[in-house]
Short mmCIF file of C-alpha atoms in Angstrom, two decimals:
data_model
loop_
_atom_site.label_atom_id
_atom_site.label_comp_id
_atom_site.label_asym_id
_atom_site.label_seq_id
_atom_site.Cartn_x
_atom_site.Cartn_y
_atom_site.Cartn_z
CA MET U 76 -22.01 48.60 60.47
CA ARG U 77 -19.76 48.37 57.66
CA TRP U 78 -17.58 50.06 55.73
CA THR U 79 -17.08 48.43 52.87
CA ASN U 80 -13.78 48.34 51.25
CA THR U 81 -14.41 47.03 47.73
CA MET U 82 -11.39 47.50 45.68
CA VAL U 83 -10.68 46.77 41.98
CA PRO U 84 -7.51 46.79 40.07
CA LEU U 85 -7.33 50.13 38.39
CA LEU U 86 -5.76 49.01 35.12
CA LEU U 87 -7.82 46.18 33.50
CA VAL U 88 -6.66 43.43 31.17
CA SER U 89 -8.01 44.05 27.67
CA GLY U 90 -7.22 42.21 24.44
CA VAL U 91 -6.12 45.19 22.42
CA ALA U 92 -3.23 44.95 19.93
CA CYS U 93 -0.73 47.02 21.77
CA ALA U 94 1.34 46.49 24.98
CA VAL U 95 1.38 48.96 27.92
CA ASP U 96 4.92 48.08 28.95
CA THR U 97 7.79 47.06 26.50
CA GLU U 98 10.34 46.35 29.28
CA GLU U 99 10.77 42.58 30.05
CA ARG U 100 9.63 41.91 33.72
CA THR U 101 9.46 39.07 36.12
CA PHE U 102 5.78 39.96 36.83
CA PRO U 103 3.26 39.23 35.81
CA ILE U 104 4.27 35.71 35.09
CA TRP U 105 3.52 34.78 31.51
CA GLY U 106 3.22 38.51 30.73
CA GLU U 107 5.71 38.46 27.87
CA GLU U 108 3.54 35.59 26.31
CA ALA U 109 0.43 37.63 26.66
CA LYS U 110 2.00 40.69 24.93
CA ALA U 111 3.26 38.49 22.24
CA ARG U 112 -0.40 37.48 21.66
CA GLY U 113 -1.45 41.06 21.26
CA TYR U 114 -2.90 41.69 24.72
CA SER U 115 -2.42 44.90 26.70
CA ILE U 116 -1.40 44.34 30.23
CA PRO U 117 -0.87 46.66 33.09
CA LEU U 118 2.42 47.59 34.89
CA PRO U 119 2.88 44.95 37.51
CA PHE U 120 2.71 46.97 40.74
CA GLY U 121 0.32 49.68 41.95
CA VAL U 122 -0.11 51.96 44.86
CA ASN U 123 -3.40 53.72 45.43
CA LEU U 124 -5.37 55.91 47.77
CA SER U 125 -9.16 55.69 47.87
CA TYR U 126 -12.15 57.23 49.63
CA MET U 127 -15.63 55.52 50.03
CA ASN U 128 -18.96 56.88 51.36
CA MET U 129 -21.69 54.35 51.87
CA ARG U 130 -25.18 54.24 53.23
CA GLN U 131 -27.29 51.18 53.77
CA ASN U 132 -30.05 49.52 55.79
CA ILE U 133 -29.28 47.27 58.74
CA ASP U 134 -31.17 44.58 60.55
CA VAL U 135 -30.54 44.56 64.33
CA ASP U 136 -30.66 40.98 65.72
CA SER U 137 -30.46 42.15 69.34
CA ILE U 138 -29.59 44.98 71.75
CA GLY U 139 -28.66 43.79 75.25
CA PHE U 140 -27.65 45.66 78.50
CA SER U 141 -25.71 44.01 81.26
CA GLY U 142 -23.93 45.06 84.61
CA LEU U 143 -26.80 47.28 85.64
CA ALA U 144 -27.72 47.77 89.26
CA LEU U 145 -29.94 49.77 91.54
CA GLY U 146 -27.87 50.46 94.46
CA ASN U 147 -26.39 47.11 95.51
CA HIS U 148 -29.13 45.10 93.62
CA ALA U 149 -28.05 43.65 90.38
CA ILE U 150 -30.70 43.94 87.69
CA PRO U 151 -31.24 40.73 85.46
CA THR U 152 -29.68 41.09 82.02
CA ASP U 153 -32.81 40.01 80.32
CA MET U 154 -35.10 42.49 82.06
CA PHE U 155 -35.28 45.10 79.38
CA ASN U 156 -36.97 44.02 76.12
CA ILE U 157 -35.35 46.20 73.41
CA ASP U 158 -37.21 46.07 70.03
CA ALA U 159 -35.17 47.69 67.04
CA GLY U 160 -37.08 48.85 63.97
CA HIS U 161 -35.71 50.68 60.95
CA THR U 162 -31.99 51.15 61.14
CA ARG U 163 -29.80 53.15 58.69
CA GLU U 164 -26.12 53.19 58.73
CA GLN U 165 -23.47 55.66 57.09
CA SER U 166 -19.84 54.88 56.95
CA LYS U 167 -16.71 56.66 55.45
CA SER U 168 -13.31 55.17 54.85
CA GLU U 169 -9.91 56.02 53.50
CA ASN U 170 -7.60 53.31 52.51
CA LEU U 171 -4.13 52.72 51.06
CA ARG U 172 -3.74 49.70 48.72
CA ILE U 173 -0.77 47.94 47.35
CA ASP U 174 -1.35 45.32 44.60
CA MET U 175 0.59 43.14 42.20
CA TRP U 176 -0.32 41.28 39.05
CA VAL U 177 1.03 37.71 39.67
CA PHE U 178 -0.41 36.47 36.28
CA PRO U 179 -1.90 38.67 33.45
CA PHE U 180 -5.30 37.45 34.65
CA ILE U 181 -4.79 37.47 38.56
CA ASN U 182 -4.11 40.48 40.91
CA ILE U 183 -3.55 40.20 44.55
CA TYR U 184 -3.59 43.10 46.96
CA GLY U 185 -3.51 44.26 50.62
CA LEU U 186 -5.05 47.29 52.17
CA VAL U 187 -5.15 49.38 55.32
CA GLY U 188 -7.12 52.36 56.28
CA HIS U 189 -9.46 54.24 58.69
CA THR U 190 -13.31 53.75 58.94
CA ARG U 191 -15.64 55.84 60.71
CA GLY U 192 -19.54 56.05 60.82
CA SER U 193 -22.65 55.69 62.72
CA SER U 194 -25.99 53.86 62.60
CA VAL U 195 -29.36 55.14 63.87
CA SER U 196 -31.92 52.54 65.06
CA ASN U 197 -35.50 53.35 65.93
CA VAL U 198 -35.97 51.35 69.26
CA SER U 199 -38.61 50.74 71.93
CA VAL U 200 -37.88 49.53 75.41
CA ASP U 201 -40.26 47.57 77.47
CA ALA U 202 -40.35 45.20 80.50
CA ASP U 203 -42.74 42.47 81.87
CA PRO U 204 -43.37 42.93 85.50
CA THR U 205 -45.10 39.48 85.77
CA ARG U 206 -41.71 37.83 85.43
CA TYR U 207 -40.23 39.29 88.53
CA THR U 208 -40.80 39.75 92.22
CA GLY U 209 -39.60 42.37 94.77
CA ILE U 210 -37.58 45.38 93.67
CA ASP U 211 -37.13 43.81 90.14
CA ARG U 212 -40.88 43.86 89.66
CA VAL U 213 -40.96 47.52 90.85
CA ILE U 214 -38.29 48.41 88.07
CA ALA U 215 -39.86 46.36 85.46
CA SER U 216 -43.42 48.05 86.16
CA SER U 217 -41.82 51.48 86.00
CA VAL U 218 -40.26 50.66 82.61
CA HIS U 219 -43.52 49.06 81.37
CA GLN U 220 -45.57 52.21 82.44
CA LEU U 221 -43.15 54.52 80.49
CA TYR U 222 -43.51 52.24 77.54
CA GLN U 223 -47.18 52.35 77.66
CA SER U 224 -47.08 56.09 77.85
CA GLY U 225 -45.05 56.34 74.75
CA GLU U 226 -41.94 57.87 76.35
CA LEU U 227 -39.87 54.69 75.61
CA GLN U 228 -41.29 54.03 72.24
CA ASP U 229 -39.80 55.03 68.77
CA ILE U 230 -36.48 56.39 70.13
CA ASP U 231 -33.62 57.10 67.84
CA PHE U 232 -30.65 55.14 69.21
CA THR U 233 -27.27 56.26 67.61
CA LEU U 234 -24.17 54.10 67.80
CA ASP U 235 -20.95 55.75 66.76
CA PHE U 236 -18.01 53.78 65.58
CA LYS U 237 -14.43 54.28 64.07
CA GLY U 238 -11.38 52.16 63.83
CA THR U 239 -8.67 50.76 61.63
CA THR U 240 -9.43 48.63 58.58
CA TRP U 241 -7.22 46.06 56.97
CA GLY U 242 -7.63 43.33 54.47
CA THR U 243 -6.62 41.37 51.52
CA GLY U 244 -8.05 40.34 48.16
CA ILE U 245 -7.71 38.76 44.80
CA THR U 246 -9.03 39.80 41.42
CA LEU U 247 -9.57 37.45 38.35
CA ALA U 248 -9.69 39.54 35.04
CA GLY U 249 -9.70 38.94 31.29
CA GLY U 250 -10.72 40.52 28.13
CA TYR U 251 -11.45 40.19 24.50
CA GLU U 252 -10.64 43.00 22.07
CA ASN U 253 -11.96 46.16 23.96
CA TRP U 254 -14.35 44.15 26.31
CA PHE U 255 -13.33 43.09 29.76
CA ALA U 256 -14.71 41.19 32.87
CA LEU U 257 -13.44 40.66 36.17
CA VAL U 258 -14.41 39.31 39.55
CA ASP U 259 -13.01 40.93 42.73
CA THR U 260 -13.14 39.07 46.08
CA ASN U 261 -11.70 40.47 49.30
CA TYR U 262 -11.87 40.14 53.11
CA THR U 263 -11.70 43.09 55.39
CA ARG U 264 -11.87 43.62 59.21
CA THR U 265 -12.19 46.81 61.17
CA ASP U 266 -11.00 46.83 64.70
CA PHE U 267 -12.34 49.67 66.94
CA ASP U 268 -10.23 51.88 68.94
CA ILE U 269 -13.00 52.66 71.61
CA LEU U 270 -15.68 49.96 71.43
CA ASP U 271 -15.16 46.31 71.84
CA GLY U 272 -16.09 44.45 68.66
CA LYS U 273 -15.32 44.34 65.02
CA ILE U 274 -16.78 44.30 61.53
CA SER U 275 -15.80 41.41 59.41
CA ALA U 276 -16.73 41.50 55.71
CA LEU U 277 -16.51 39.18 52.72
CA THR U 278 -17.07 41.03 49.46
CA VAL U 279 -17.50 39.69 45.97
CA SER U 280 -17.96 42.18 43.06
CA PRO U 281 -18.32 40.97 39.34
CA ARG U 282 -18.07 43.56 36.70
CA VAL U 283 -18.26 43.78 32.89
CA GLY U 284 -17.16 46.80 30.74
CA TYR U 285 -15.73 48.37 27.67
CA ARG U 286 -12.37 50.13 27.19
CA PHE U 287 -12.14 53.12 24.86
CA ARG U 288 -8.85 54.19 23.36
CA PHE U 289 -8.11 57.81 22.40
CA GLN U 290 -5.21 60.19 22.09
CA GLY U 291 -4.73 62.36 25.18
CA PRO U 292 -2.59 65.24 25.86
CA VAL U 293 0.48 63.13 26.88
CA GLY U 294 -0.10 60.23 24.40
CA GLU U 295 -2.45 57.38 24.22
CA SER U 296 -5.04 57.30 26.94
CA HIS U 297 -7.91 54.92 27.93
CA LEU U 298 -11.23 55.27 29.38
CA SER U 299 -13.09 52.31 30.86
CA VAL U 300 -16.68 52.00 31.79
CA TRP U 301 -18.51 49.07 33.44
CA LEU U 302 -21.58 47.83 35.11
CA GLY U 303 -21.50 45.29 37.97
CA SER U 304 -22.82 44.20 41.28
CA MET U 305 -21.45 43.76 44.80
CA TYR U 306 -22.19 41.07 47.23
CA GLN U 307 -21.39 41.55 50.93
CA ASN U 308 -21.50 39.13 53.80
CA VAL U 309 -21.07 41.25 56.80
CA GLN U 310 -21.07 40.17 60.54
CA GLN U 311 -21.13 43.04 63.00
CA GLU U 312 -21.09 42.87 66.78
CA PHE U 313 -20.38 45.84 69.14
CA ARG U 314 -19.87 45.83 72.83
CA GLY U 315 -18.72 48.56 75.22
CA SER U 316 -19.57 50.67 78.05
CA LEU U 317 -22.93 52.40 78.40
CA SER U 318 -21.27 55.48 79.68
CA ASP U 319 -19.49 55.89 76.35
CA LEU U 320 -22.78 56.11 74.37
CA HIS U 321 -24.67 59.13 73.63
CA MET U 322 -28.01 58.10 74.80
CA PRO U 323 -31.27 59.65 73.59
CA ALA U 324 -32.98 62.04 75.99
CA ALA U 325 -35.89 59.65 76.60
CA LEU U 326 -33.50 56.75 77.72
CA GLN U 327 -30.78 58.82 79.64
CA PRO U 328 -32.76 59.13 82.98
CA LEU U 329 -33.38 55.36 82.99
CA ILE U 330 -29.85 54.52 82.34
CA ASP U 331 -28.51 57.00 84.84
CA THR U 332 -30.74 55.34 87.51
CA VAL U 333 -29.45 51.90 86.80
CA ASN U 334 -25.84 52.72 85.91
CA GLN U 335 -24.71 54.73 88.78
CA ASN U 336 -21.60 52.59 89.21
CA ASN U 337 -20.68 53.07 85.54
CA GLU U 338 -20.43 49.31 85.23
CA GLY U 339 -23.21 48.87 82.59
CA ARG U 340 -22.37 47.23 79.36
CA PHE U 341 -24.13 47.08 76.00
CA ASP U 342 -24.17 44.31 73.25
CA VAL U 343 -25.35 45.08 69.66
CA LYS U 344 -25.59 42.37 67.01
CA GLN U 345 -26.65 43.19 63.46
CA LYS U 346 -26.34 42.38 59.80
CA LEU U 347 -27.00 43.85 56.32
CA THR U 348 -30.75 44.12 55.23
CA SER U 349 -29.66 43.29 51.63
CA PRO U 350 -26.39 41.72 50.60
CA TRP U 351 -26.54 42.79 46.95
CA ASN U 352 -26.42 46.17 45.09
CA MET U 353 -25.56 47.37 41.66
CA LEU U 354 -22.57 49.19 40.60
CA ILE U 355 -21.58 51.54 37.64
CA GLY U 356 -18.13 52.93 37.42
CA THR U 357 -15.51 54.58 35.07
CA GLN U 358 -11.82 54.62 35.04
CA PHE U 359 -9.54 57.26 33.18
CA GLU U 360 -5.98 56.13 32.50
CA MET U 361 -4.21 59.35 31.79
CA THR U 362 -0.85 57.41 31.40
CA PRO U 363 0.27 53.80 32.02
CA GLN U 364 1.53 55.07 35.32
CA PHE U 365 -1.39 57.13 36.59
CA ASN U 366 -5.22 56.69 36.57
CA VAL U 367 -8.30 57.70 38.52
CA LEU U 368 -11.48 55.77 39.15
CA THR U 369 -15.05 56.53 40.35
CA GLU U 370 -17.79 54.16 41.19
CA PHE U 371 -21.31 54.55 42.30
CA GLY U 372 -23.50 51.91 44.07
CA PHE U 373 -27.29 52.02 44.03
CA ASN U 374 -30.50 50.01 44.75
CA GLU U 375 -30.28 48.54 48.22
CA ARG U 376 -27.01 50.18 49.03
CA ASN U 377 -25.94 53.69 48.05
CA SER U 378 -22.09 54.34 47.75
CA PHE U 379 -19.68 56.58 46.16
CA PHE U 380 -16.06 55.46 45.67
CA VAL U 381 -13.11 57.44 44.21
CA ALA U 382 -9.43 56.45 43.86
CA GLY U 383 -6.15 57.54 42.42
CA GLU U 384 -3.43 55.11 41.45
CA TYR U 385 0.26 55.06 40.50
CA ARG U 386 1.66 51.99 38.79
CA PHE U 387 5.21 51.02 38.17
#
């Protein structure tokens, strides 16, 4: 489960023969030298608000239950064999980001926001009675019979999540005439307010694009378009109480029987099916102080990103 928080500096370095800011500033370092050589550089500080909607496929490594019991009899944690098939995840996030150009070609930033979403897995639950004796064998036999009848096969298992996202990143950028290139790298983590667990993500996004110049209603404006790709290395583990989950109807009677004391726990480990996808985006710089950006992701991961930024 991810929420992906890929952020890019919204004013890009381009080697055009004019300067965005004529005031002498401490940051970016070497900024005056860059402007003297004919490069356009952005205002050094930025604040932006963004929204991202993302859908992608997930590989579930394991789903485990623990703390289950029938009366006073504890059920072995490895009794239930849970096989997860196709899993699709959707997440939405809103973030606040603050950035600074340390050098004309290096931008650093921090972000904080809120992420919410859900994943739906197609699961089947079985048990092997031959591994157990006594009451455990009776329970395993009942589960196995339900599996053979089809009642515990191809069940939609939904896991909802929400929490606070925070992270930091760095962007390397450069340009020649109106062409530009950049590589954005960031680390984000989402801590959940209900479930135990987290999403940790390392994202690397190279982009190449072109910057158009034209006369807008309030002076010179710029429109940048680019093509790129996104790599995400995401580790996801979720733990929590079974009583907090919205169990599918086929599983609820079984869980109610073995979780009468509400001490049952779940543990889900999963990762992205594909780490790469393609990006296409555009940024409209209305003034040197304000711009808006949209970006779409496609192929193995579908995403929509929009942001507005103020620079000073």
